Amino acid sequence: MAIIKLQTNPIDVGYYYSLLKEPKYGGIDVFVGTVREWTGAEHTDFIEYTAYEAMAVKELEKLAAPIEKRGDRVVIVHRLGKLELTDEAVFIGVASAHREAAFDGCHSIIDRLKETVPIWKKEVDGETERWGK
């Protein structure tokens, strides 16, 4: 079963990567999203993530299910709360027998996460706030 977590503490990338390793998997793809200072011309001092947590976990499980059904392993961890620049906001890992399936699974999850999972971010630049997904 997939490992799905929403947490306020920092994401231990090394730990979650280690959960993907197993002799049957020859390809592991990992995506780590961090808080960046600039989005185009928009400056960010920090981000606050909020979620409808019960629904977010269910939606993340739905994203992981078809990938795990084919025998792959999935780890998805998303931070909530206030994050500073360069903090890890999301970790997505897919382990598969072959690299192509791992790449495809990881790519699919991050793209669909932004579309379907009820997690929102408030980007703050001094007195200015912008809401998004």
mmCIF file of C-alpha atoms in Angstrom, residues 40-109:
data_model
loop_
_atom_site.group_PDB
_atom_site.id
_atom_site.type_symbol
_atom_site.label_atom_id
_atom_site.label_comp_id
_atom_site.label_asym_id
_atom_site.label_seq_id
_atom_site.Cartn_x
_atom_site.Cartn_y
_atom_site.Cartn_z
ATOM 1 C CA GLY A 40 8.080 34.924 -12.944
ATOM 2 C CA ALA A 41 7.943 38.512 -11.726
ATOM 3 C CA GLU A 42 6.209 37.577 -8.444
ATOM 4 C CA HIS A 43 8.412 37.546 -5.341
ATOM 5 C CA THR A 44 7.753 35.164 -2.430
ATOM 6 C CA ASP A 45 8.981 35.500 1.164
ATOM 7 C CA PHE A 46 7.274 32.310 2.401
ATOM 8 C CA ILE A 47 4.340 29.991 1.666
ATOM 9 C CA GLU A 48 1.591 28.649 3.901
ATOM 10 C CA TYR A 49 -0.033 25.381 2.816
ATOM 11 C CA THR A 50 -3.497 24.361 4.002
ATOM 12 C CA ALA A 51 -5.615 21.362 3.079
ATOM 13 C CA TYR A 52 -8.910 19.647 3.497
ATOM 14 C CA GLU A 53 -6.848 16.860 5.025
ATOM 15 C CA ALA A 54 -9.224 13.882 4.969
ATOM 16 C CA MET A 55 -10.169 14.533 1.358
ATOM 17 C CA ALA A 56 -6.567 15.272 0.355
ATOM 18 C CA VAL A 57 -5.414 11.881 1.660
ATOM 19 C CA LYS A 58 -8.240 10.127 -0.211
ATOM 20 C CA GLU A 59 -7.360 11.936 -3.440
ATOM 21 C CA LEU A 60 -3.653 11.126 -3.044
ATOM 22 C CA GLU A 61 -4.566 7.473 -2.494
ATOM 23 C CA LYS A 62 -6.560 7.580 -5.755
ATOM 24 C CA LEU A 63 -3.502 8.921 -7.593
ATOM 25 C CA ALA A 64 -1.284 6.188 -6.177
ATOM 26 C CA ALA A 65 -3.715 3.270 -6.659
ATOM 27 C CA PRO A 66 -3.285 2.551 -10.401
ATOM 28 C CA ILE A 67 0.499 2.786 -10.087
ATOM 29 C CA GLU A 68 0.606 0.427 -7.130
ATOM 30 C CA LYS A 69 -1.859 -1.915 -8.852
ATOM 31 C CA ARG A 70 0.775 -2.656 -11.500
ATOM 32 C CA GLY A 71 3.212 -3.684 -8.736
ATOM 33 C CA ASP A 72 5.081 -0.417 -8.194
ATOM 34 C CA ARG A 73 5.624 1.384 -4.886
ATOM 35 C CA VAL A 74 4.482 4.966 -4.255
ATOM 36 C CA VAL A 75 5.424 7.462 -1.545
ATOM 37 C CA ILE A 76 3.720 10.880 -1.422
ATOM 38 C CA VAL A 77 4.439 13.387 1.349
ATOM 39 C CA HIS A 78 3.181 16.983 1.380
ATOM 40 C CA ARG A 79 3.972 19.627 3.976
ATOM 41 C CA LEU A 80 1.371 21.856 5.524
ATOM 42 C CA GLY A 81 1.844 25.072 7.445
ATOM 43 C CA LYS A 82 4.407 27.809 6.969
ATOM 44 C CA LEU A 83 7.386 26.976 4.751
ATOM 45 C CA GLU A 84 10.418 29.156 4.201
ATOM 46 C CA LEU A 85 12.404 29.545 0.976
ATOM 47 C CA THR A 86 14.123 26.282 -0.092
ATOM 48 C CA ASP A 87 12.008 24.142 2.292
ATOM 49 C CA GLU A 88 10.764 20.910 0.753
ATOM 50 C CA ALA A 89 7.030 21.211 0.110
ATOM 51 C CA VAL A 90 6.347 17.866 -1.558
ATOM 52 C CA PHE A 91 8.080 14.516 -2.039
ATOM 53 C CA ILE A 92 6.832 12.062 -4.632
ATOM 54 C CA GLY A 93 8.615 8.789 -5.233
ATOM 55 C CA VAL A 94 7.782 5.867 -7.495
ATOM 56 C CA ALA A 95 9.757 2.631 -7.570
ATOM 57 C CA SER A 96 9.256 0.271 -10.491
ATOM 58 C CA ALA A 97 10.977 -2.639 -12.179
ATOM 59 C CA HIS A 98 11.958 -0.303 -15.027
ATOM 60 C CA ARG A 99 12.820 3.403 -15.212
ATOM 61 C CA GLU A 100 10.182 4.388 -17.768
ATOM 62 C CA ALA A 101 7.319 3.263 -15.535
ATOM 63 C CA ALA A 102 8.891 5.060 -12.552
ATOM 64 C CA PHE A 103 9.254 8.306 -14.579
ATOM 65 C CA ASP A 104 5.694 8.053 -15.904
ATOM 66 C CA GLY A 105 4.203 7.337 -12.484
ATOM 67 C CA CYS A 106 5.991 10.195 -10.761
ATOM 68 C CA HIS A 107 5.124 12.641 -13.544
ATOM 69 C CA SER A 108 1.473 11.591 -13.506
ATOM 70 C CA ILE A 109 1.152 12.045 -9.748
#
